[in-house]
Short mmCIF file of C-alpha atoms and ligand atoms in Angstrom, two decimals:
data_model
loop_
_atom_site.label_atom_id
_atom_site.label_comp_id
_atom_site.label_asym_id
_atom_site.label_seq_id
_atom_site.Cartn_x
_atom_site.Cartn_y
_atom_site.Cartn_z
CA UNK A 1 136.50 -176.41 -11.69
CA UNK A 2 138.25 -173.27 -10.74
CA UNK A 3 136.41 -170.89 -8.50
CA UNK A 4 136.94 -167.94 -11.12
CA UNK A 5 134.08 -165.42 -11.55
CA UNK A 6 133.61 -166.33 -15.25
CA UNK A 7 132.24 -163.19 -16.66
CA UNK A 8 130.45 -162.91 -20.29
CA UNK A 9 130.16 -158.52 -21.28
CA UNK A 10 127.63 -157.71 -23.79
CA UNK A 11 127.76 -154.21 -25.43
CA UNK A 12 127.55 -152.78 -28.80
CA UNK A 13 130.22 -150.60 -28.84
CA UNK A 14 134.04 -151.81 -28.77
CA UNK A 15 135.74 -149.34 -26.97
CA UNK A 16 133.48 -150.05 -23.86
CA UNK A 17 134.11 -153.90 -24.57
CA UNK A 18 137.72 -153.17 -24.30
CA UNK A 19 137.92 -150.93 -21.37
CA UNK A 20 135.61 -153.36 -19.16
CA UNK A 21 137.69 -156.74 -20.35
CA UNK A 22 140.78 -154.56 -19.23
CA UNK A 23 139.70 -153.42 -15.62
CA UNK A 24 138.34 -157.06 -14.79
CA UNK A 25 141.76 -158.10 -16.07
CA UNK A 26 143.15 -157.03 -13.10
CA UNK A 27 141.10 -158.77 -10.96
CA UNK A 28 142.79 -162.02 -9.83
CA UNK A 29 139.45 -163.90 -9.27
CA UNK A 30 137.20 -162.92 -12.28
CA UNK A 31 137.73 -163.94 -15.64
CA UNK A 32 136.44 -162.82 -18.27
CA UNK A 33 135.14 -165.43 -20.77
CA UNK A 34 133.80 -163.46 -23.80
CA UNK A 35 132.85 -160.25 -25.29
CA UNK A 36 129.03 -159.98 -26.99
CA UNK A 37 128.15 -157.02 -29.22
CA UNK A 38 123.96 -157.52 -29.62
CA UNK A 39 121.69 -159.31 -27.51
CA UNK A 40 121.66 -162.23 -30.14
CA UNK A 41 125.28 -162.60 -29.45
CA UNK A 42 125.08 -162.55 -26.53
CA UNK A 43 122.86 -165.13 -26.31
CA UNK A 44 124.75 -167.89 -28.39
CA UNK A 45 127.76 -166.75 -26.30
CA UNK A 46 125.97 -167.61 -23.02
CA UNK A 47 124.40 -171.11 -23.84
CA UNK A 48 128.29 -172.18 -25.01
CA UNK A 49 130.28 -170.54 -22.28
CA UNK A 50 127.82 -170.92 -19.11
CA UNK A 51 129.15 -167.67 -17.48
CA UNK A 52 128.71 -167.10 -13.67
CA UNK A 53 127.66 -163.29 -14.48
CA UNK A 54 126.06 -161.29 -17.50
CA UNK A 55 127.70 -158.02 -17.69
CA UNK A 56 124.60 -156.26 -19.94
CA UNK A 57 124.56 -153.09 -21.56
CA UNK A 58 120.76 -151.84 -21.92
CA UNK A 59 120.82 -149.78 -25.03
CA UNK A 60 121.82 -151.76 -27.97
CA UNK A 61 120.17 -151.75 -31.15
CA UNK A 62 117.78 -154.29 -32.65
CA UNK A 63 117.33 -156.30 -29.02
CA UNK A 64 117.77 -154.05 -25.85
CA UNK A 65 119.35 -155.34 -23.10
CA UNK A 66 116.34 -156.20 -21.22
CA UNK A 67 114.48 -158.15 -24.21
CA UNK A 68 118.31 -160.13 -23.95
CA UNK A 69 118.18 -160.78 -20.32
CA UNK A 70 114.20 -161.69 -20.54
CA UNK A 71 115.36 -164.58 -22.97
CA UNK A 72 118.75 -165.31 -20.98
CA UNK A 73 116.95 -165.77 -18.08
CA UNK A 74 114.44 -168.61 -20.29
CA UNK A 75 117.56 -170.14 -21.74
CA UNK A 76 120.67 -169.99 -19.27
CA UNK A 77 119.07 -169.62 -15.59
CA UNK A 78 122.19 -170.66 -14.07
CA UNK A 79 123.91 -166.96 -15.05
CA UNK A 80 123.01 -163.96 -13.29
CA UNK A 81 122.89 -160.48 -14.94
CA UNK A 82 123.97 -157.28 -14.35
CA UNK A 83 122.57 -154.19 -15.83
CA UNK A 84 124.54 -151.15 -16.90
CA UNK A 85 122.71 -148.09 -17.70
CA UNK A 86 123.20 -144.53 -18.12
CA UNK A 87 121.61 -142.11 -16.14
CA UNK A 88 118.25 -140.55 -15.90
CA UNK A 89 117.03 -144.08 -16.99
CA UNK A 90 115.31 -144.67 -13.71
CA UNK A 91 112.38 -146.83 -15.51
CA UNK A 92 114.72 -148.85 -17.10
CA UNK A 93 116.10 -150.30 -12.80
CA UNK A 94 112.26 -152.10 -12.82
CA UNK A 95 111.76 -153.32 -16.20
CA UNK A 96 115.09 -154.73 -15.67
CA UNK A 97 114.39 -156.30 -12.63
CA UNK A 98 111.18 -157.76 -13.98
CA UNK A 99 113.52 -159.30 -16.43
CA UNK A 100 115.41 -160.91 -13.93
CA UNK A 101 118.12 -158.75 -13.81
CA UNK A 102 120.13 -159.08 -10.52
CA UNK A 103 121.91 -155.45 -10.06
CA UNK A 104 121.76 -152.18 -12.05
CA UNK A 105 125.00 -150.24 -12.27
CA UNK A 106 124.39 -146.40 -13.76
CA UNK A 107 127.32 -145.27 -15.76
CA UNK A 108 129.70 -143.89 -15.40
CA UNK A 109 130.74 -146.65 -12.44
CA UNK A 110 134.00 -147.12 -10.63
CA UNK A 111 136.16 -149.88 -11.61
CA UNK A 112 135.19 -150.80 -7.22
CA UNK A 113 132.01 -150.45 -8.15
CA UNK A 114 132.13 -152.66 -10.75
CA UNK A 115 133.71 -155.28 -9.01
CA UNK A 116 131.43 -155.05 -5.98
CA UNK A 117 128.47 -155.89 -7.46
CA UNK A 118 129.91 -159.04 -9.15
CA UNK A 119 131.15 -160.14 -6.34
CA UNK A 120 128.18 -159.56 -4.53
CA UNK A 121 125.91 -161.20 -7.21
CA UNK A 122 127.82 -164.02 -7.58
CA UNK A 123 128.33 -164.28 -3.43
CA UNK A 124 124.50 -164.56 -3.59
CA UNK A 125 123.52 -166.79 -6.45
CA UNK A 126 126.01 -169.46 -5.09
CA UNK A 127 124.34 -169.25 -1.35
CA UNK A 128 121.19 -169.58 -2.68
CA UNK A 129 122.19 -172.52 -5.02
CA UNK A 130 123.97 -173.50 -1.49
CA UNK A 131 120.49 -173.54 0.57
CA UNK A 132 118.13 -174.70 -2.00
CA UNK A 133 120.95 -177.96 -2.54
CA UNK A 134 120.33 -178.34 1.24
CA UNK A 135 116.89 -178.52 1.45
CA UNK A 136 114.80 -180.87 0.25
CA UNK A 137 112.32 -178.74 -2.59
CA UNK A 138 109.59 -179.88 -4.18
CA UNK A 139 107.33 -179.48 -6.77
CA UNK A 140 104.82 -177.92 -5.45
CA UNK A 141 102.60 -179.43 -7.34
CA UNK A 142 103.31 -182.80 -6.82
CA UNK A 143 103.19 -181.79 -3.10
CA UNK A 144 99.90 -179.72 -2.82
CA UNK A 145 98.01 -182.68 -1.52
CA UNK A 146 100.79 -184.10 0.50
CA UNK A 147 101.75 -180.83 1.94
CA UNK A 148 100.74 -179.48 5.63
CA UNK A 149 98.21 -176.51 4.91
CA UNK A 150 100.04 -173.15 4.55
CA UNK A 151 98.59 -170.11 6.87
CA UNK A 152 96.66 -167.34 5.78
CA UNK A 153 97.31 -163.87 7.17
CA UNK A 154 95.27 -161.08 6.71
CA UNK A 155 97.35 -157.75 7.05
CA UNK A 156 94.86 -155.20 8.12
CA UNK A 157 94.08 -152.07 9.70
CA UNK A 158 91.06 -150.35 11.21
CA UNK A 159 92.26 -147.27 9.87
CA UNK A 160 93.67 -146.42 5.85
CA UNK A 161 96.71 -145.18 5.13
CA UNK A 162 98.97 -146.48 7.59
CA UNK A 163 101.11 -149.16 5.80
CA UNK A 164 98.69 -152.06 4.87
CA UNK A 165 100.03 -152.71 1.07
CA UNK A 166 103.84 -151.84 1.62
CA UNK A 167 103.92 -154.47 4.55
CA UNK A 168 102.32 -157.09 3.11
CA UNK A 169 103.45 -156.73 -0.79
CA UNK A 170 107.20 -156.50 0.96
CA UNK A 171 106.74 -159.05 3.88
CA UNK A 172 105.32 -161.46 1.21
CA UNK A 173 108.47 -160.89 -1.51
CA UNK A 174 110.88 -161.00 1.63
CA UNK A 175 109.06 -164.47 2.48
CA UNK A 176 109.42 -165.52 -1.33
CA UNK A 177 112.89 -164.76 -0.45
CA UNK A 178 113.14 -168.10 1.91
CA UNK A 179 114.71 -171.37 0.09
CA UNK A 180 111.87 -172.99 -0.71
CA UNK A 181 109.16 -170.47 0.50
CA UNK A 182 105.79 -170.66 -1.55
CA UNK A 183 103.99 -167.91 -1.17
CA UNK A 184 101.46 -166.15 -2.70
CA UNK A 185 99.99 -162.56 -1.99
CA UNK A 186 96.19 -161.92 -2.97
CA UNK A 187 95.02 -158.13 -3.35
CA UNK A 188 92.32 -158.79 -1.26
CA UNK A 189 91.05 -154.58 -1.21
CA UNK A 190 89.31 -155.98 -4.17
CA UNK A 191 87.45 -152.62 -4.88
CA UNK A 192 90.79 -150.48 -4.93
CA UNK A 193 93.40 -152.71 -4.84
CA UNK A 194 96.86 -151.60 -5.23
CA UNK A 195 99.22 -154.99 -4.99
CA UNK A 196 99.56 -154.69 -8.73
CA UNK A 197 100.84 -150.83 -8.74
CA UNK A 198 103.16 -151.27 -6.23
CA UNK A 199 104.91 -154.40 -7.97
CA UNK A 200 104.21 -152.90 -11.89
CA UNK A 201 101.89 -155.56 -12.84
CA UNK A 202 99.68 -154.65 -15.77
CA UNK A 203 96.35 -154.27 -14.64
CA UNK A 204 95.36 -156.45 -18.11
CA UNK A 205 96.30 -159.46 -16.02
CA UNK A 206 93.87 -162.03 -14.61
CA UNK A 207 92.15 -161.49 -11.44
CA UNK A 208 90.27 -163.04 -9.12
CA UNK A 209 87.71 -161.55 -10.43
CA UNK A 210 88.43 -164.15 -13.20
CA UNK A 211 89.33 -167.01 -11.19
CA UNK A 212 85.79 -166.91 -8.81
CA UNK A 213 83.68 -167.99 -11.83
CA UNK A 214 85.62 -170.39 -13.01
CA UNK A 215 85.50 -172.50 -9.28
CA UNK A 216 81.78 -171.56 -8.77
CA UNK A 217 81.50 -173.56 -12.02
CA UNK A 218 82.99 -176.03 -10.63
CA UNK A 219 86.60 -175.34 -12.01
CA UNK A 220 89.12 -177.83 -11.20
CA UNK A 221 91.39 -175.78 -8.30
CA UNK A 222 94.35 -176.60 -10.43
CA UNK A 223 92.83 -174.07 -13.19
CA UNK A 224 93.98 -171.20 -10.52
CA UNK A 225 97.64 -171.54 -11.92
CA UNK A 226 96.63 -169.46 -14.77
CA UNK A 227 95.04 -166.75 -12.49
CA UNK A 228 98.05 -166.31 -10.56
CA UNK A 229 100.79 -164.13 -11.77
CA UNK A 230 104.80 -164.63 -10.89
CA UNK A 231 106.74 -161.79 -9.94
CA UNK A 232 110.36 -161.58 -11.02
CA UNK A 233 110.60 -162.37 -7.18
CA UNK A 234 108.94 -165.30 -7.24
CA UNK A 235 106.53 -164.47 -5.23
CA UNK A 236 103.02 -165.64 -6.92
CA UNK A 237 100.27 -162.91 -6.79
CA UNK A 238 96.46 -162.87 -7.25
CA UNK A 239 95.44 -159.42 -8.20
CA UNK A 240 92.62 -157.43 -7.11
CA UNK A 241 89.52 -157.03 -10.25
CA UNK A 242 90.35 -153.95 -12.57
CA UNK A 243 87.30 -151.78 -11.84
CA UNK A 244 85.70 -151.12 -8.68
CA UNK A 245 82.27 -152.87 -10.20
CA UNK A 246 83.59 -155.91 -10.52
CA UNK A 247 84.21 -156.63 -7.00
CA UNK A 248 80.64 -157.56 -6.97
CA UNK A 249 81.62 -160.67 -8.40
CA UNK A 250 83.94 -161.74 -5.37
CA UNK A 251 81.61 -162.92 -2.43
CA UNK A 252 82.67 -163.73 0.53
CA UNK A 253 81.70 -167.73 -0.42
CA UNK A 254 83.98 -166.97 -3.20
CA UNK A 255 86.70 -165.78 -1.15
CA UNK A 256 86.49 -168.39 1.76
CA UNK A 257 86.94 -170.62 -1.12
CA UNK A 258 89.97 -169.10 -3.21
CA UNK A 259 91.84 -168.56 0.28
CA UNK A 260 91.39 -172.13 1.14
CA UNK A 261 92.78 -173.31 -2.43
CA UNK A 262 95.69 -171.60 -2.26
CA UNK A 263 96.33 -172.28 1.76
CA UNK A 264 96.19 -175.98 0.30
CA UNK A 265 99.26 -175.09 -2.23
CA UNK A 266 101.25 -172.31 -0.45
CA UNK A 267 103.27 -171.83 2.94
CA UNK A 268 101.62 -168.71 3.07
CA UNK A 269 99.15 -166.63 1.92
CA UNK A 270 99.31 -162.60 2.29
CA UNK A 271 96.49 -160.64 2.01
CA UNK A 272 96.16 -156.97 1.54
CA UNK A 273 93.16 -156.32 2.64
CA UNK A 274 91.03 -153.14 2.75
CA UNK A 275 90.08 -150.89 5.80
CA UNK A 276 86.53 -151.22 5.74
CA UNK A 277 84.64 -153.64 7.38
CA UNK A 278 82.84 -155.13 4.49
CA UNK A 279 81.48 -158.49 4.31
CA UNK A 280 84.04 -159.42 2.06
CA UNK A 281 87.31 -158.27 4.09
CA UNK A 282 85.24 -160.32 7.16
CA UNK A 283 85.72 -163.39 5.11
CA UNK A 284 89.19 -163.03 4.67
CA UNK A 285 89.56 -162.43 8.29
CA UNK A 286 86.99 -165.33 9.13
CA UNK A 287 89.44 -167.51 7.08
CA UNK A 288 92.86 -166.14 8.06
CA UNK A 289 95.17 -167.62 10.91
CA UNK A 290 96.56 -164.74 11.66
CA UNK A 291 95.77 -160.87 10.86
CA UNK A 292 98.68 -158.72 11.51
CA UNK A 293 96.99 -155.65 12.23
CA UNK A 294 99.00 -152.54 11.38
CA UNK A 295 99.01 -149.17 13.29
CA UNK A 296 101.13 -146.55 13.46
CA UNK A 297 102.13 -143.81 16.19
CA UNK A 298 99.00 -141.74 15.68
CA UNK A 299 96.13 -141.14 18.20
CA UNK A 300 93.60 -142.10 15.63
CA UNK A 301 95.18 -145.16 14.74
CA UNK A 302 95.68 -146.04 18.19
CA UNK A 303 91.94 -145.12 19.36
CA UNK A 304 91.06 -147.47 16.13
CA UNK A 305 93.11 -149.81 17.22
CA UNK A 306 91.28 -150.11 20.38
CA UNK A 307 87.81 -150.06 18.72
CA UNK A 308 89.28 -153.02 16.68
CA UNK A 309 90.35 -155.07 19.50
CA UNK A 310 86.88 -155.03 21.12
CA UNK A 311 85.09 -155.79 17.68
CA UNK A 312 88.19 -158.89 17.24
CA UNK A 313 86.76 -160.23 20.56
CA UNK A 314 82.97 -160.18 19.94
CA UNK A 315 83.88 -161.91 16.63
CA UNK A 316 85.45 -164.93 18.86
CA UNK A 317 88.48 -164.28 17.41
CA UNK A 318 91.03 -166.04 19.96
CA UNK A 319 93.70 -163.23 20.94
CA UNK A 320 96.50 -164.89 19.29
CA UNK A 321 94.97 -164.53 15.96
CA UNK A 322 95.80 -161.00 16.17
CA UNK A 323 99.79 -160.17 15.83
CA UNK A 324 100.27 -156.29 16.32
CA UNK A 325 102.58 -154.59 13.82
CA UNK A 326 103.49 -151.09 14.89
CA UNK A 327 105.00 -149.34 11.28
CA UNK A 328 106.94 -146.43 11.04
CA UNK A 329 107.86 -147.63 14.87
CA UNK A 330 110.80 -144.63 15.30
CA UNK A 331 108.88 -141.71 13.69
CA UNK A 332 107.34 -140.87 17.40
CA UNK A 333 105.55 -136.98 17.53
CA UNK A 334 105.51 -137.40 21.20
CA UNK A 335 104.05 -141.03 21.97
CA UNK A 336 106.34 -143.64 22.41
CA UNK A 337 105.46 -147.59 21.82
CA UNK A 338 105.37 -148.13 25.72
CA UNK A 339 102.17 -145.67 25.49
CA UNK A 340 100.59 -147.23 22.65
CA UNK A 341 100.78 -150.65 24.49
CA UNK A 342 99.77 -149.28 27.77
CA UNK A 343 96.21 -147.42 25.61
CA UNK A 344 95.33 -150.93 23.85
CA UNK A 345 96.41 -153.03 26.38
CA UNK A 346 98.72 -155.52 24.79
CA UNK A 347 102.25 -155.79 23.73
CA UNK A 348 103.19 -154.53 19.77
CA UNK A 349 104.55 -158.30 18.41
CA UNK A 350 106.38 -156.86 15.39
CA UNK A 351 107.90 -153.36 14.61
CA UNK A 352 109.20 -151.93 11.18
CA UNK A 353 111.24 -148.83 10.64
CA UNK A 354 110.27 -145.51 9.04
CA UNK A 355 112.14 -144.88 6.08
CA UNK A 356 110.41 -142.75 3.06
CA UNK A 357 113.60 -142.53 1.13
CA UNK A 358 113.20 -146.37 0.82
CA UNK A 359 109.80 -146.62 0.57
CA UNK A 360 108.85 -144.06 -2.11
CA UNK A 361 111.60 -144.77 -3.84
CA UNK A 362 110.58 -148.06 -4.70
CA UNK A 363 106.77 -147.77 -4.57
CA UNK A 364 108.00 -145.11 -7.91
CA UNK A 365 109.35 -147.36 -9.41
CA UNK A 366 107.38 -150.31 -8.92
CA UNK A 367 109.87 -152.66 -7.45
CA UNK A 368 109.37 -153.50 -3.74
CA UNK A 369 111.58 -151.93 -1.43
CA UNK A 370 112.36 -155.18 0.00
CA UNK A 371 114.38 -155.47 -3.63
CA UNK A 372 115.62 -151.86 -4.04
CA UNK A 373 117.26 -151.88 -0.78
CA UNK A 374 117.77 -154.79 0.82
CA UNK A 375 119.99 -153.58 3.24
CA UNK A 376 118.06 -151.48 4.63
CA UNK A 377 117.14 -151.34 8.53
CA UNK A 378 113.22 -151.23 6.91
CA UNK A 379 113.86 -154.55 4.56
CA UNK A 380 115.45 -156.12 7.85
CA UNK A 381 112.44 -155.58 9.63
CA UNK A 382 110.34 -157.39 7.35
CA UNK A 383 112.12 -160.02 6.47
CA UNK A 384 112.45 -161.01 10.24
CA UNK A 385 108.45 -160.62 10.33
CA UNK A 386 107.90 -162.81 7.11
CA UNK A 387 110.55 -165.62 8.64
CA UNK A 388 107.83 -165.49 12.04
CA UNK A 389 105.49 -166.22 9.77
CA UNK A 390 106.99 -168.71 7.59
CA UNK A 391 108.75 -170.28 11.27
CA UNK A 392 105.28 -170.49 13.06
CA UNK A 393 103.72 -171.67 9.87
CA UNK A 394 105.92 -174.86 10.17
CA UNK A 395 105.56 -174.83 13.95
CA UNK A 396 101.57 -174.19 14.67
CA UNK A 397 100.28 -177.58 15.07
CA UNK A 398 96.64 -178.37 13.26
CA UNK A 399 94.76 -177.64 15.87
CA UNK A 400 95.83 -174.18 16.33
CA UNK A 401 94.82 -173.66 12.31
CA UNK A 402 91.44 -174.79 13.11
CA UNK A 403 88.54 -171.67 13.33
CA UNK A 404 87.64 -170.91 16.81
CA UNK A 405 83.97 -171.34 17.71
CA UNK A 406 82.46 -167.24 16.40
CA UNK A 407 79.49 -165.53 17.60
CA UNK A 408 77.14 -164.19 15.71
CA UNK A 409 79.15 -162.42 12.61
CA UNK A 410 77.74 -159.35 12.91
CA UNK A 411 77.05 -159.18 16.31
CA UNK A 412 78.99 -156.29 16.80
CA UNK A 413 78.01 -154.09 14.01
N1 LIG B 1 107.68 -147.92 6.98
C1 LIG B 1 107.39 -146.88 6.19
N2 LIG B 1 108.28 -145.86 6.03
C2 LIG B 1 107.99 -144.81 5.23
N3 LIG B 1 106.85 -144.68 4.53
C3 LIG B 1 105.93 -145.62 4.64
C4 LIG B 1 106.14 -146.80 5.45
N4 LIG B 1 105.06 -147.59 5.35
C5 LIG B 1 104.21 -146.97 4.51
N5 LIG B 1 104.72 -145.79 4.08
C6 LIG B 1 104.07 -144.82 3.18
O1 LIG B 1 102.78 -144.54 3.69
C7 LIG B 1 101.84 -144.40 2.64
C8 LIG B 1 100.68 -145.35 2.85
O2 LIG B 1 101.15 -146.69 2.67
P1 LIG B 1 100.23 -147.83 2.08
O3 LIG B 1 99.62 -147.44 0.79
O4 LIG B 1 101.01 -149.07 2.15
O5 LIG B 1 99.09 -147.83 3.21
P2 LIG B 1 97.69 -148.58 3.18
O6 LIG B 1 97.35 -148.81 4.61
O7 LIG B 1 97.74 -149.74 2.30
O8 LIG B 1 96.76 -147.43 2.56
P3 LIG B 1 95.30 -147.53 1.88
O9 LIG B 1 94.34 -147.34 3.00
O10 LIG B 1 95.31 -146.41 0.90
O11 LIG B 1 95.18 -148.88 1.25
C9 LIG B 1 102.59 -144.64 1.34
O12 LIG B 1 102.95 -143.40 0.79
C10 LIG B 1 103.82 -145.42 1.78
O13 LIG B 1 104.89 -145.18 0.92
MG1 LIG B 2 96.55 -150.25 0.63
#
């Protein structure tokens, strides 16, 4: 088999056909294997030829680009596609990458350009291909009862605002990212959740809201398959109920319960949770073997922080439950990390970057940063905090996992 980038364009009009055939002509390791002018083309094409890479235009009559790639994806999973859009299309970059789209390219593009992100696509789907070869996946499934229980962590803050659902919707896709990595993410502010907004989920989706009934019924666990939804990144989420009322219907039975079902599936288990102490964000912290707690350079996060801390202890939760996350670790008014650890009296175990260009960006558009810009110091900084998590997951031995002896719940309150 020759090691050829075998390329397959798709695009109704001839004259951009032509030109793109010519400039990968000149490119002594692609090769381009056929020319598609409708999505229904190009699908026939695909399932004969087997192309490495999908060069897709998105506006073509009868089926768009994206309705071809959605089907593509179903019937050739081995090819990878690459968008091409004109500008001002910005909506179009996440419904493609819901898709499954691998790269977007906004005419007009450089013939380097162009090249570029085949290359890189191709670089990527053949490492992954690489890694998942070399390990030995399962179906999960198959595995759930075999499997060593995944761990539950609880990203949470004393204080709003500071980074709660961009770490853990990000740290949970980067996780997703890791051959083999199961890993679901639960919107666990369940009164004003906002999992689904950030990753463009419609909000008409199951929640748990849907799934608590069912196992108080006494639902076989297996039924939570069809509550869960799968990201384009893999990365299986449990969404928060639609309407504030309905969070009624979660208890914190119910949620003990769920969390344990899915730590029985998953290597890991994110959860969003909210700021307040409800009963209901207790369970999930009850249940969880770690909470990354998230703060951020601010006094009042910091002076929560501390507040937190004391509360964590008179709940018997054993220090190392609690993993400090400092975000937005560079964007110091003044106070530098040394000071924050010296006010709460413990080391920060994780730090990510400041970076609104990244962050907004994506949170815009729906599509995780993590995805958007994965080169990015931020993305770096979370994907080395979801492979701690995913590393200690496979590390922490049982006994670590088990609950440590509480006080009274509300002792403290
Ligand atoms: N590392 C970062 N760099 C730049 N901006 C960030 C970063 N982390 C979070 N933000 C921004 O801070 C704001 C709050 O983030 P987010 O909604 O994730 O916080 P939260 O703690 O979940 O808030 P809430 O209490 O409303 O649930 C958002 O506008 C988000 O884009
Ligand atoms: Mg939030």
């Amino acid at each position: 088999m020759s090691d050829l980038i075998r390329v397959l364009i798709v695009d109704d009009i001839l004259e951009t056909r032509d030109h793109l055939t010519k400039l990968l002509g000149f490119e002594k390791d692609v090769e381009v294997v056929g020319a598609a002018a409708s999505g229904a083309e190009a699908l026939e094409m695909a399932a004969k030829l087997l192309p490495d890479i999908v060069l897709m235009d998105i506006n073509m009559p009868e089926m768009d680009g994206i309705a071809a790639t959605e089907l593509l994806m179903a019937r050739v999973p081995t090819t990878s596609v690459v968008m091409m859009s004109v500008q001002g299309e910005a909506d179009y970059l996440r419904r493609s990458m819901l898709a499954g789209a691998r790269e977007f390219l906004v005419k007009p593009f450089s013939s380097d350009e162009l090249t570029a992100s085949i290359r890189q696509v191709y670089a990527r789907e053949r490492d992954k291909i690489g890694r998942m070869a070399a390990l030995p996946v399962a179906d999960s499934r198959a595995n759930a009862a075999a499997r060593e229980p995944g761990r539950v962590v609880a990203v949470f803050s004393p204080k709003g605002g500071v980074g709660r659902t961009t770490i853990a919707v990000n740290t949970a896709v980067a996780a997703a990212s890791e051959p083999g990595a199961e890993v679901v993410l639960v919107d666990g502010s369940f009164q004003f959740g906002d999992v689904g907004v950030l990753l463009n989920l419609n909000p008409k989706n199951k929640s748990i809201a849907d799934f608590v009934p069912e196992l108080e019924a006494g639902g076989d666990p297996d039924s939570l398959d069809s509550f869960v939804i799968t990201h384009s990144t893999g990365t299986k989420v449990l969404l928060a109920p639609p309407s504030p009322e309905m969070a009624e219907l979660v208890t914190p039975a119910a949620i003990r319960r769920v969390l344990d079902v899915l730590r029985a599936r998953c290597d890991l288990v994110v959860v969003d949770c909210a700021a307040a102490f409800s009963d209901s964000t207790l369970a999930v912290l009850d249940t969880a073997d770690v909470i990354l707690t998230v703060l951020t350079l601010e006094i009042t996060s910091i002076k929560n922080m501390r507040l937190f801390l004391e509360v964590a202890e008179q709940l018997g939760y054993p220090q190392d439950k609690i993993e400090l996350v400092l975000n937005r670790a560079d964007s110091a008014l003044g106070i530098r990390v040394a000071d924050v650890e010296h006010s709460i009296g413990r080391k920060v175990d994780h730090t990510v970057v400041s970076d609104g260009r990244s962050v907004v960006y994506a949170l815009n558009r729906g599509v995780p940063f993590f995805v958007s810009n994965r080169e990015a110091q931020v993305s770096q900084d979370v994907l080395r905090l979801a492979r701690a998590l995913l590393g200690a997951s496979e590390a922490a031995p049982a006994e670590a996992r088990k609950p440590a002896p509480r006080k009274s719940l509300f002792a403290w309150r």
